[in-house]
Amino acid sequence: MAASNLEGVLLGMGNPLLDISAVVDEAFLAKYDVKLNNAILAEDKHLPMYDELSSKGNVEYIAGGATQNSIRVAQWMLQTPGATSYMGCIGKDKYGEEMKSAAKAAGVTVHYYEDEAAPTGTCAVCVVGGERSLIANLSAANCYKSEHLKKPENWALVEKAKYIYIAGFFLTVSPESIQLVAEHAAANNKVFLMNLSAPFICEFFRDAQEKVLPYADYIFGNETEARIFSKVRGWETDNVEEIALKISQLPLASGKQKRIAVITQGADPVVVAEDGKVKTFPVILLPKEKLVDTNGAGDAFVGGFLSQLVQGKSIEDCVKAGCYAANVIIQQSGCTYPEKPDFN
């Protein structure tokens, strides 16, 4: 596919967060009552954690936010400036400026809504033994409004895109924005993709999720999210292949032909359910000593997958690229990557 055809082909919308990442110990997790491999929204009891992490010698500040990570990785894999774009809300502050420069360096076209009052959102990333726990303090990210989306210069990004990806986390912020782009995608024969994103989304934002899933041509998630998704629906199965199949067969909005469910399982094979059949694809195994942290692994998988999907490649190629990107990201701190991909 020629580079010119790729301009603005992929749009993401979500919560732009600055990751505050540090290696901690079990006592730290216990102190703040957080679990590894989970992602939650911060409560009052978590707020002192951000300063405590910031005071650690090994702390790193990395542009994050699930959808933004996926878009940056897709952009990196594509190596075509401006192939991707992204919208979300940041504050007018130092962290917001860092976010802008990170996006610019990545080659992503960003149209941030800048909130006058709220500070840029942050995500505490607590790393123990290479596994991560995420605690998001949305702040400005929570202030995104569909009015921003409807402005002609921003809606133009929607019009231009052929693929639109939104992580489930955005359901807590602006379901009306998601609905607008989901309906646009259905009416204009575009591909709309979503992510289950976290157990709490599947459990506590089920109604919002239920409303938008019929529009999704692709649904991503990991094994933990898939099992919670199954549990809240009373499917009475923990079998990830069965759950993926059921997700792929959930009702579709009018104008949608079919849905593909893609469920990752860490080091275990990726499960893809399509047309009533399930396929599994092995991931690239990494020796434990090469693992830095799993922060951004799932986001990177989606980014790699999208980079091939927007070029019309097969599902198998999409999964391969997803596994490649995830493998690169877990050998780096947070969702960061070397200058050029080495994928073919």
PDB file of C-alpha atoms in Angstrom, residues 21-325:
ATOM      1  CA  SER A  21       6.947   3.825  36.460  1.00  0.00           C
ATOM      2  CA  ALA A  22       9.202   2.293  39.106  1.00  0.00           C
ATOM      3  CA  VAL A  23      10.296  -1.102  40.359  1.00  0.00           C
ATOM      4  CA  VAL A  24       8.772  -1.646  43.807  1.00  0.00           C
ATOM      5  CA  ASP A  25       8.417  -4.562  46.232  1.00  0.00           C
ATOM      6  CA  GLU A  26       5.518  -6.683  47.512  1.00  0.00           C
ATOM      7  CA  ALA A  27       5.287  -4.487  50.634  1.00  0.00           C
ATOM      8  CA  PHE A  28       4.601  -1.450  48.427  1.00  0.00           C
ATOM      9  CA  LEU A  29       1.774  -3.314  46.641  1.00  0.00           C
ATOM     10  CA  ALA A  30       0.331  -4.390  49.992  1.00  0.00           C
ATOM     11  CA  LYS A  31       0.580  -0.868  51.428  1.00  0.00           C
ATOM     12  CA  TYR A  32      -1.599   0.524  48.618  1.00  0.00           C
ATOM     13  CA  ASP A  33      -3.748  -2.589  48.270  1.00  0.00           C
ATOM     14  CA  VAL A  34      -2.983  -3.197  44.573  1.00  0.00           C
ATOM     15  CA  LYS A  35      -2.540  -6.458  42.655  1.00  0.00           C
ATOM     16  CA  LEU A  36      -0.106  -7.364  39.891  1.00  0.00           C
ATOM     17  CA  ASN A  37      -1.468  -7.700  36.335  1.00  0.00           C
ATOM     18  CA  ASN A  38      -4.417  -5.510  37.192  1.00  0.00           C
ATOM     19  CA  ALA A  39      -5.484  -2.055  36.018  1.00  0.00           C
ATOM     20  CA  ILE A  40      -7.697   0.148  38.187  1.00  0.00           C
ATOM     21  CA  LEU A  41      -8.767   3.756  38.651  1.00  0.00           C
ATOM     22  CA  ALA A  42      -7.153   5.561  41.597  1.00  0.00           C
ATOM     23  CA  GLU A  43      -9.114   6.077  44.799  1.00  0.00           C
ATOM     24  CA  ASP A  44      -8.152   8.505  47.565  1.00  0.00           C
ATOM     25  CA  LYS A  45      -6.072   5.837  49.321  1.00  0.00           C
ATOM     26  CA  HIS A  46      -3.856   5.552  46.206  1.00  0.00           C
ATOM     27  CA  LEU A  47      -3.073   9.257  45.791  1.00  0.00           C
ATOM     28  CA  PRO A  48       0.091   9.369  47.981  1.00  0.00           C
ATOM     29  CA  MET A  49       1.520   6.600  45.781  1.00  0.00           C
ATOM     30  CA  TYR A  50       2.350   8.981  42.933  1.00  0.00           C
ATOM     31  CA  ASP A  51       4.704  11.088  45.035  1.00  0.00           C
ATOM     32  CA  GLU A  52       6.235   8.011  46.605  1.00  0.00           C
ATOM     33  CA  LEU A  53       6.950   6.525  43.168  1.00  0.00           C
ATOM     34  CA  SER A  54       8.342   9.874  41.955  1.00  0.00           C
ATOM     35  CA  SER A  55      10.800   9.950  44.843  1.00  0.00           C
ATOM     36  CA  LYS A  56      12.327   6.570  43.896  1.00  0.00           C
ATOM     37  CA  GLY A  57      15.752   6.633  42.281  1.00  0.00           C
ATOM     38  CA  ASN A  58      14.670   4.343  39.450  1.00  0.00           C
ATOM     39  CA  VAL A  59      11.491   6.227  38.493  1.00  0.00           C
ATOM     40  CA  GLU A  60      10.764   6.821  34.803  1.00  0.00           C
ATOM     41  CA  TYR A  61       8.214   9.096  33.121  1.00  0.00           C
ATOM     42  CA  ILE A  62       6.874   7.609  29.900  1.00  0.00           C
ATOM     43  CA  ALA A  63       4.015   8.800  27.648  1.00  0.00           C
ATOM     44  CA  GLY A  64       1.274   6.216  28.093  1.00  0.00           C
ATOM     45  CA  GLY A  65      -2.448   5.618  28.048  1.00  0.00           C
ATOM     46  CA  ALA A  66      -3.616   2.351  26.489  1.00  0.00           C
ATOM     47  CA  THR A  67      -4.993   3.615  23.171  1.00  0.00           C
ATOM     48  CA  GLN A  68      -2.195   6.134  22.738  1.00  0.00           C
ATOM     49  CA  ASN A  69       0.351   3.328  23.267  1.00  0.00           C
ATOM     50  CA  SER A  70      -1.302   1.188  20.590  1.00  0.00           C
ATOM     51  CA  ILE A  71      -1.410   4.097  18.144  1.00  0.00           C
ATOM     52  CA  ARG A  72       2.249   4.978  18.777  1.00  0.00           C
ATOM     53  CA  VAL A  73       3.303   1.368  18.213  1.00  0.00           C
ATOM     54  CA  ALA A  74       1.240   1.109  14.997  1.00  0.00           C
ATOM     55  CA  GLN A  75       2.879   4.346  13.832  1.00  0.00           C
ATOM     56  CA  TRP A  76       6.347   2.945  14.667  1.00  0.00           C
ATOM     57  CA  MET A  77       5.632  -0.269  12.762  1.00  0.00           C
ATOM     58  CA  LEU A  78       4.286   1.631   9.742  1.00  0.00           C
ATOM     59  CA  GLN A  79       7.192   4.124   9.539  1.00  0.00           C
ATOM     60  CA  THR A  80       4.962   6.474   7.524  1.00  0.00           C
ATOM     61  CA  PRO A  81       4.656   9.871   9.242  1.00  0.00           C
ATOM     62  CA  GLY A  82       1.042  10.894   9.838  1.00  0.00           C
ATOM     63  CA  ALA A  83      -0.437   7.438   9.127  1.00  0.00           C
ATOM     64  CA  THR A  84      -2.049   7.575  12.561  1.00  0.00           C
ATOM     65  CA  SER A  85      -3.895  10.175  14.614  1.00  0.00           C
ATOM     66  CA  TYR A  86      -5.135  10.407  18.176  1.00  0.00           C
ATOM     67  CA  MET A  87      -7.498  12.438  20.347  1.00  0.00           C
ATOM     68  CA  GLY A  88      -7.837  12.739  24.116  1.00  0.00           C
ATOM     69  CA  CYS A  89      -7.673  15.350  26.862  1.00  0.00           C
ATOM     70  CA  ILE A  90      -4.555  16.677  28.618  1.00  0.00           C
ATOM     71  CA  GLY A  91      -3.903  19.564  30.992  1.00  0.00           C
ATOM     72  CA  LYS A  92      -1.972  22.775  30.348  1.00  0.00           C
ATOM     73  CA  ASP A  93       1.140  21.743  32.264  1.00  0.00           C
ATOM     74  CA  LYS A  94       4.608  20.210  32.074  1.00  0.00           C
ATOM     75  CA  TYR A  95       3.273  16.658  31.734  1.00  0.00           C
ATOM     76  CA  GLY A  96       0.973  17.808  28.933  1.00  0.00           C
ATOM     77  CA  GLU A  97       3.936  19.309  27.101  1.00  0.00           C
ATOM     78  CA  GLU A  98       5.863  16.046  27.541  1.00  0.00           C
ATOM     79  CA  MET A  99       2.919  14.177  26.071  1.00  0.00           C
ATOM     80  CA  LYS A 100       2.880  16.465  23.033  1.00  0.00           C
ATOM     81  CA  SER A 101       6.576  16.092  22.361  1.00  0.00           C
ATOM     82  CA  ALA A 102       6.399  12.288  22.764  1.00  0.00           C
ATOM     83  CA  ALA A 103       3.547  12.100  20.248  1.00  0.00           C
ATOM     84  CA  LYS A 104       5.371  14.368  17.844  1.00  0.00           C
ATOM     85  CA  ALA A 105       8.565  12.328  18.117  1.00  0.00           C
ATOM     86  CA  ALA A 106       6.500   9.210  17.371  1.00  0.00           C
ATOM     87  CA  GLY A 107       5.035  10.750  14.197  1.00  0.00           C
ATOM     88  CA  VAL A 108       1.424  10.592  15.418  1.00  0.00           C
ATOM     89  CA  THR A 109      -0.929  13.456  14.515  1.00  0.00           C
ATOM     90  CA  VAL A 110      -2.456  14.477  17.859  1.00  0.00           C
ATOM     91  CA  HIS A 111      -5.428  16.741  18.420  1.00  0.00           C
ATOM     92  CA  TYR A 112      -5.527  17.043  22.203  1.00  0.00           C
ATOM     93  CA  TYR A 113      -8.319  18.835  23.967  1.00  0.00           C
ATOM     94  CA  GLU A 114      -6.532  20.946  26.585  1.00  0.00           C
ATOM     95  CA  ASP A 115      -8.411  21.386  29.829  1.00  0.00           C
ATOM     96  CA  GLU A 116      -7.898  24.727  31.581  1.00  0.00           C
ATOM     97  CA  ALA A 117      -8.205  23.450  35.131  1.00  0.00           C
ATOM     98  CA  ALA A 118      -7.335  19.765  35.484  1.00  0.00           C
ATOM     99  CA  PRO A 119      -3.734  18.490  35.437  1.00  0.00           C
ATOM    100  CA  THR A 120      -2.627  15.948  32.816  1.00  0.00           C
ATOM    101  CA  GLY A 121      -3.579  12.423  33.843  1.00  0.00           C
ATOM    102  CA  THR A 122      -0.990  10.044  35.254  1.00  0.00           C
ATOM    103  CA  CYS A 123      -0.733   6.300  35.642  1.00  0.00           C
ATOM    104  CA  ALA A 124       1.256   4.712  38.452  1.00  0.00           C
ATOM    105  CA  VAL A 125       3.105   1.673  37.111  1.00  0.00           C
ATOM    106  CA  CYS A 126       4.321  -0.593  39.920  1.00  0.00           C
ATOM    107  CA  VAL A 127       6.709  -3.238  38.636  1.00  0.00           C
ATOM    108  CA  VAL A 128       7.554  -6.395  40.604  1.00  0.00           C
ATOM    109  CA  GLY A 129       9.478  -9.213  38.921  1.00  0.00           C
ATOM    110  CA  GLY A 130       8.685  -7.838  35.478  1.00  0.00           C
ATOM    111  CA  GLU A 131       4.906  -7.903  36.080  1.00  0.00           C
ATOM    112  CA  ARG A 132       3.020  -4.647  36.395  1.00  0.00           C
ATOM    113  CA  SER A 133       0.101  -3.111  38.264  1.00  0.00           C
ATOM    114  CA  LEU A 134      -1.536   0.022  36.842  1.00  0.00           C
ATOM    115  CA  ILE A 135      -3.345   2.678  38.863  1.00  0.00           C
ATOM    116  CA  ALA A 136      -4.712   5.499  36.724  1.00  0.00           C
ATOM    117  CA  ASN A 137      -5.417   8.991  38.023  1.00  0.00           C
ATOM    118  CA  LEU A 138      -7.334  10.299  35.002  1.00  0.00           C
ATOM    119  CA  SER A 139      -7.563  13.995  35.969  1.00  0.00           C
ATOM    120  CA  ALA A 140      -7.690  15.898  32.652  1.00  0.00           C
ATOM    121  CA  ALA A 141      -8.177  12.688  30.630  1.00  0.00           C
ATOM    122  CA  ASN A 142     -11.558  12.406  32.338  1.00  0.00           C
ATOM    123  CA  CYS A 143     -12.613  15.811  30.949  1.00  0.00           C
ATOM    124  CA  TYR A 144     -12.827  14.848  27.268  1.00  0.00           C
ATOM    125  CA  LYS A 145     -16.072  16.108  25.735  1.00  0.00           C
ATOM    126  CA  SER A 146     -17.825  15.151  22.520  1.00  0.00           C
ATOM    127  CA  GLU A 147     -17.971  18.905  21.700  1.00  0.00           C
ATOM    128  CA  HIS A 148     -14.232  18.699  20.963  1.00  0.00           C
ATOM    129  CA  LEU A 149     -14.763  15.712  18.691  1.00  0.00           C
ATOM    130  CA  LYS A 150     -17.516  17.530  16.773  1.00  0.00           C
ATOM    131  CA  LYS A 151     -15.302  20.514  15.885  1.00  0.00           C
ATOM    132  CA  PRO A 152     -14.681  20.405  12.110  1.00  0.00           C
ATOM    133  CA  GLU A 153     -10.883  20.208  12.413  1.00  0.00           C
ATOM    134  CA  ASN A 154     -11.178  17.211  14.757  1.00  0.00           C
ATOM    135  CA  TRP A 155     -14.058  15.438  13.041  1.00  0.00           C
ATOM    136  CA  ALA A 156     -11.898  15.655   9.887  1.00  0.00           C
ATOM    137  CA  LEU A 157      -9.630  13.038  11.497  1.00  0.00           C
ATOM    138  CA  VAL A 158     -12.638  10.740  11.856  1.00  0.00           C
ATOM    139  CA  GLU A 159     -13.667  11.355   8.248  1.00  0.00           C
ATOM    140  CA  LYS A 160     -10.161  10.569   7.002  1.00  0.00           C
ATOM    141  CA  ALA A 161      -9.656   7.396   9.054  1.00  0.00           C
ATOM    142  CA  LYS A 162     -10.593   3.973   7.685  1.00  0.00           C
ATOM    143  CA  TYR A 163      -9.861   2.196  10.965  1.00  0.00           C
ATOM    144  CA  ILE A 164     -10.825   3.520  14.403  1.00  0.00           C
ATOM    145  CA  TYR A 165      -9.535   1.958  17.616  1.00  0.00           C
ATOM    146  CA  ILE A 166     -10.721   2.778  21.133  1.00  0.00           C
ATOM    147  CA  ALA A 167      -9.737   0.949  24.315  1.00  0.00           C
ATOM    148  CA  GLY A 168     -12.488   0.118  26.802  1.00  0.00           C
ATOM    149  CA  PHE A 169     -10.975   2.570  29.301  1.00  0.00           C
ATOM    150  CA  PHE A 170     -12.540   5.466  27.345  1.00  0.00           C
ATOM    151  CA  LEU A 171     -16.017   4.110  28.244  1.00  0.00           C
ATOM    152  CA  THR A 172     -15.609   5.685  31.691  1.00  0.00           C
ATOM    153  CA  VAL A 173     -14.944   9.097  30.138  1.00  0.00           C
ATOM    154  CA  SER A 174     -16.983   9.793  27.012  1.00  0.00           C
ATOM    155  CA  PRO A 175     -19.339   7.027  25.874  1.00  0.00           C
ATOM    156  CA  GLU A 176     -21.101   9.600  23.664  1.00  0.00           C
ATOM    157  CA  SER A 177     -17.866  10.237  21.725  1.00  0.00           C
ATOM    158  CA  ILE A 178     -17.437   6.483  21.233  1.00  0.00           C
ATOM    159  CA  GLN A 179     -21.029   6.178  20.036  1.00  0.00           C
ATOM    160  CA  LEU A 180     -20.534   8.972  17.494  1.00  0.00           C
ATOM    161  CA  VAL A 181     -17.498   7.375  15.874  1.00  0.00           C
ATOM    162  CA  ALA A 182     -18.942   3.845  16.135  1.00  0.00           C
ATOM    163  CA  GLU A 183     -22.064   4.931  14.260  1.00  0.00           C
ATOM    164  CA  HIS A 184     -19.962   6.824  11.721  1.00  0.00           C
ATOM    165  CA  ALA A 185     -17.892   3.680  11.113  1.00  0.00           C
ATOM    166  CA  ALA A 186     -21.019   1.541  10.636  1.00  0.00           C
ATOM    167  CA  ALA A 187     -22.602   4.037   8.232  1.00  0.00           C
ATOM    168  CA  ASN A 188     -19.432   4.429   6.168  1.00  0.00           C
ATOM    169  CA  ASN A 189     -18.235   0.851   5.992  1.00  0.00           C
ATOM    170  CA  LYS A 190     -15.193   1.519   8.176  1.00  0.00           C
ATOM    171  CA  VAL A 191     -13.544  -0.821  10.646  1.00  0.00           C
ATOM    172  CA  PHE A 192     -14.210  -0.129  14.322  1.00  0.00           C
ATOM    173  CA  LEU A 193     -12.109  -1.903  16.946  1.00  0.00           C
ATOM    174  CA  MET A 194     -12.417  -2.082  20.718  1.00  0.00           C
ATOM    175  CA  ASN A 195     -10.580  -3.570  23.678  1.00  0.00           C
ATOM    176  CA  LEU A 196     -12.045  -5.087  26.855  1.00  0.00           C
ATOM    177  CA  SER A 197      -9.100  -3.328  28.583  1.00  0.00           C
ATOM    178  CA  ALA A 198      -9.580  -4.319  32.240  1.00  0.00           C
ATOM    179  CA  PRO A 199     -11.665  -6.505  34.537  1.00  0.00           C
ATOM    180  CA  PHE A 200     -13.286  -3.420  36.128  1.00  0.00           C
ATOM    181  CA  ILE A 201     -14.537  -2.213  32.734  1.00  0.00           C
ATOM    182  CA  CYS A 202     -16.170  -5.596  32.071  1.00  0.00           C
ATOM    183  CA  GLU A 203     -17.685  -5.658  35.572  1.00  0.00           C
ATOM    184  CA  PHE A 204     -18.705  -2.105  36.384  1.00  0.00           C
ATOM    185  CA  PHE A 205     -19.135  -0.472  32.968  1.00  0.00           C
ATOM    186  CA  ARG A 206     -21.021  -3.351  31.436  1.00  0.00           C
ATOM    187  CA  ASP A 207     -23.965  -1.229  30.248  1.00  0.00           C
ATOM    188  CA  ALA A 208     -21.754   1.261  28.424  1.00  0.00           C
ATOM    189  CA  GLN A 209     -19.736  -1.627  26.981  1.00  0.00           C
ATOM    190  CA  GLU A 210     -22.885  -3.487  25.901  1.00  0.00           C
ATOM    191  CA  LYS A 211     -24.107  -0.456  23.977  1.00  0.00           C
ATOM    192  CA  VAL A 212     -21.012  -0.098  21.832  1.00  0.00           C
ATOM    193  CA  LEU A 213     -19.831  -3.707  21.317  1.00  0.00           C
ATOM    194  CA  PRO A 214     -22.371  -4.401  18.518  1.00  0.00           C
ATOM    195  CA  TYR A 215     -20.444  -1.846  16.426  1.00  0.00           C
ATOM    196  CA  ALA A 216     -17.072  -3.524  16.944  1.00  0.00           C
ATOM    197  CA  ASP A 217     -15.640  -5.465  13.997  1.00  0.00           C
ATOM    198  CA  TYR A 218     -12.764  -6.556  16.225  1.00  0.00           C
ATOM    199  CA  ILE A 219     -12.654  -7.037  19.975  1.00  0.00           C
ATOM    200  CA  PHE A 220      -9.305  -7.448  21.732  1.00  0.00           C
ATOM    201  CA  GLY A 221      -8.660  -8.524  25.296  1.00  0.00           C
ATOM    202  CA  ASN A 222      -6.519 -10.732  27.491  1.00  0.00           C
ATOM    203  CA  GLU A 223      -7.430 -14.005  29.203  1.00  0.00           C
ATOM    204  CA  THR A 224      -8.266 -12.389  32.581  1.00  0.00           C
ATOM    205  CA  GLU A 225     -10.621  -9.852  31.004  1.00  0.00           C
ATOM    206  CA  ALA A 226     -12.205 -12.542  28.822  1.00  0.00           C
ATOM    207  CA  ARG A 227     -12.947 -14.699  31.882  1.00  0.00           C
ATOM    208  CA  ILE A 228     -14.511 -11.776  33.779  1.00  0.00           C
ATOM    209  CA  PHE A 229     -16.520 -10.870  30.659  1.00  0.00           C
ATOM    210  CA  SER A 230     -17.808 -14.469  30.605  1.00  0.00           C
ATOM    211  CA  LYS A 231     -18.531 -14.474  34.334  1.00  0.00           C
ATOM    212  CA  VAL A 232     -20.637 -11.286  34.371  1.00  0.00           C
ATOM    213  CA  ARG A 233     -22.697 -12.682  31.488  1.00  0.00           C
ATOM    214  CA  GLY A 234     -23.258 -16.004  33.245  1.00  0.00           C
ATOM    215  CA  TRP A 235     -21.637 -17.994  30.436  1.00  0.00           C
ATOM    216  CA  GLU A 236     -20.254 -20.432  33.011  1.00  0.00           C
ATOM    217  CA  THR A 237     -17.026 -21.148  31.163  1.00  0.00           C
ATOM    218  CA  ASP A 238     -13.412 -20.238  31.864  1.00  0.00           C
ATOM    219  CA  ASN A 239     -12.234 -21.710  28.573  1.00  0.00           C
ATOM    220  CA  VAL A 240     -10.681 -18.815  26.654  1.00  0.00           C
ATOM    221  CA  GLU A 241     -11.313 -20.398  23.237  1.00  0.00           C
ATOM    222  CA  GLU A 242     -15.022 -20.852  24.019  1.00  0.00           C
ATOM    223  CA  ILE A 243     -15.266 -17.302  25.367  1.00  0.00           C
ATOM    224  CA  ALA A 244     -13.541 -15.847  22.291  1.00  0.00           C
ATOM    225  CA  LEU A 245     -16.026 -17.703  20.098  1.00  0.00           C
ATOM    226  CA  LYS A 246     -18.982 -16.375  22.109  1.00  0.00           C
ATOM    227  CA  ILE A 247     -17.611 -12.808  21.952  1.00  0.00           C
ATOM    228  CA  SER A 248     -17.235 -13.082  18.175  1.00  0.00           C
ATOM    229  CA  GLN A 249     -20.872 -14.228  17.945  1.00  0.00           C
ATOM    230  CA  LEU A 250     -22.440 -11.463  20.061  1.00  0.00           C
ATOM    231  CA  PRO A 251     -25.083  -9.428  18.165  1.00  0.00           C
ATOM    232  CA  LEU A 252     -23.906  -6.998  15.486  1.00  0.00           C
ATOM    233  CA  ALA A 253     -25.199  -3.504  14.718  1.00  0.00           C
ATOM    234  CA  SER A 254     -26.849  -3.086  11.321  1.00  0.00           C
ATOM    235  CA  GLY A 255     -24.304  -2.609   8.573  1.00  0.00           C
ATOM    236  CA  LYS A 256     -21.769  -4.893  10.278  1.00  0.00           C
ATOM    237  CA  GLN A 257     -20.933  -8.198   8.570  1.00  0.00           C
ATOM    238  CA  LYS A 258     -18.979 -10.119  11.183  1.00  0.00           C
ATOM    239  CA  ARG A 259     -16.780  -9.817  14.239  1.00  0.00           C
ATOM    240  CA  ILE A 260     -13.364 -11.212  15.056  1.00  0.00           C
ATOM    241  CA  ALA A 261     -12.324 -11.712  18.690  1.00  0.00           C
ATOM    242  CA  VAL A 262      -8.613 -11.679  19.508  1.00  0.00           C
ATOM    243  CA  ILE A 263      -7.583 -12.754  23.018  1.00  0.00           C
ATOM    244  CA  THR A 264      -3.962 -12.705  24.207  1.00  0.00           C
ATOM    245  CA  GLN A 265      -2.760 -14.910  27.076  1.00  0.00           C
ATOM    246  CA  GLY A 266       0.661 -13.586  28.066  1.00  0.00           C
ATOM    247  CA  ALA A 267       3.212 -16.267  27.120  1.00  0.00           C
ATOM    248  CA  ASP A 268       0.455 -18.659  25.977  1.00  0.00           C
ATOM    249  CA  PRO A 269      -0.922 -18.697  22.419  1.00  0.00           C
ATOM    250  CA  VAL A 270      -3.095 -15.909  21.016  1.00  0.00           C
ATOM    251  CA  VAL A 271      -6.696 -17.025  20.441  1.00  0.00           C
ATOM    252  CA  VAL A 272      -8.559 -15.761  17.363  1.00  0.00           C
ATOM    253  CA  ALA A 273     -12.264 -16.503  16.850  1.00  0.00           C
ATOM    254  CA  GLU A 274     -13.729 -15.822  13.421  1.00  0.00           C
ATOM    255  CA  ASP A 275     -16.598 -17.299  11.353  1.00  0.00           C
ATOM    256  CA  GLY A 276     -17.485 -19.788  14.103  1.00  0.00           C
ATOM    257  CA  LYS A 277     -13.957 -21.196  14.249  1.00  0.00           C
ATOM    258  CA  VAL A 278     -11.070 -20.745  16.660  1.00  0.00           C
ATOM    259  CA  LYS A 279      -7.379 -20.613  15.745  1.00  0.00           C
ATOM    260  CA  THR A 280      -4.413 -20.276  18.090  1.00  0.00           C
ATOM    261  CA  PHE A 281      -1.067 -18.679  17.311  1.00  0.00           C
ATOM    262  CA  PRO A 282       2.040 -19.183  19.470  1.00  0.00           C
ATOM    263  CA  VAL A 283       3.805 -16.080  20.782  1.00  0.00           C
ATOM    264  CA  ILE A 284       7.554 -15.409  20.657  1.00  0.00           C
ATOM    265  CA  LEU A 285       8.881 -16.740  23.945  1.00  0.00           C
ATOM    266  CA  LEU A 286      11.320 -14.570  25.863  1.00  0.00           C
ATOM    267  CA  PRO A 287      13.873 -15.835  28.386  1.00  0.00           C
ATOM    268  CA  LYS A 288      12.942 -14.473  31.840  1.00  0.00           C
ATOM    269  CA  GLU A 289      16.234 -12.582  32.198  1.00  0.00           C
ATOM    270  CA  LYS A 290      15.378 -10.474  29.128  1.00  0.00           C
ATOM    271  CA  LEU A 291      12.005  -9.380  30.530  1.00  0.00           C
ATOM    272  CA  VAL A 292      12.088  -5.763  31.730  1.00  0.00           C
ATOM    273  CA  ASP A 293       8.363  -5.246  32.343  1.00  0.00           C
ATOM    274  CA  THR A 294       5.040  -6.239  30.822  1.00  0.00           C
ATOM    275  CA  ASN A 295       3.735  -2.642  30.908  1.00  0.00           C
ATOM    276  CA  GLY A 296       2.330  -1.876  27.443  1.00  0.00           C
ATOM    277  CA  ALA A 297       2.561  -5.477  26.151  1.00  0.00           C
ATOM    278  CA  GLY A 298      -1.144  -5.784  25.347  1.00  0.00           C
ATOM    279  CA  ASP A 299      -1.233  -2.274  23.882  1.00  0.00           C
ATOM    280  CA  ALA A 300       1.808  -3.083  21.741  1.00  0.00           C
ATOM    281  CA  PHE A 301       0.181  -6.297  20.517  1.00  0.00           C
ATOM    282  CA  VAL A 302      -2.818  -4.275  19.308  1.00  0.00           C
ATOM    283  CA  GLY A 303      -0.518  -1.664  17.719  1.00  0.00           C
ATOM    284  CA  GLY A 304       1.433  -4.295  15.799  1.00  0.00           C
ATOM    285  CA  PHE A 305      -1.802  -6.007  14.745  1.00  0.00           C
ATOM    286  CA  LEU A 306      -3.301  -2.717  13.511  1.00  0.00           C
ATOM    287  CA  SER A 307      -0.161  -1.818  11.550  1.00  0.00           C
ATOM    288  CA  GLN A 308      -0.760  -4.799   9.269  1.00  0.00           C
ATOM    289  CA  LEU A 309      -4.570  -4.689   9.280  1.00  0.00           C
ATOM    290  CA  VAL A 310      -4.610  -1.156   7.842  1.00  0.00           C
ATOM    291  CA  GLN A 311      -2.457  -2.478   4.983  1.00  0.00           C
ATOM    292  CA  GLY A 312      -4.982  -5.206   4.195  1.00  0.00           C
ATOM    293  CA  LYS A 313      -2.800  -8.075   5.459  1.00  0.00           C
ATOM    294  CA  SER A 314      -4.115 -11.463   6.643  1.00  0.00           C
ATOM    295  CA  ILE A 315      -5.132 -12.120  10.259  1.00  0.00           C
ATOM    296  CA  GLU A 316      -2.104 -14.390  10.569  1.00  0.00           C
ATOM    297  CA  ASP A 317       0.220 -11.544   9.543  1.00  0.00           C
ATOM    298  CA  CYS A 318      -1.589  -9.181  11.922  1.00  0.00           C
ATOM    299  CA  VAL A 319      -1.102 -11.578  14.852  1.00  0.00           C
ATOM    300  CA  LYS A 320       2.562 -12.114  13.923  1.00  0.00           C
ATOM    301  CA  ALA A 321       3.156  -8.356  13.930  1.00  0.00           C
ATOM    302  CA  GLY A 322       1.282  -8.047  17.234  1.00  0.00           C
ATOM    303  CA  CYS A 323       3.475 -10.723  18.816  1.00  0.00           C
ATOM    304  CA  TYR A 324       6.605  -9.080  17.416  1.00  0.00           C
ATOM    305  CA  ALA A 325       5.676  -5.659  18.836  1.00  0.00           C
TER     306      ALA A 325
END
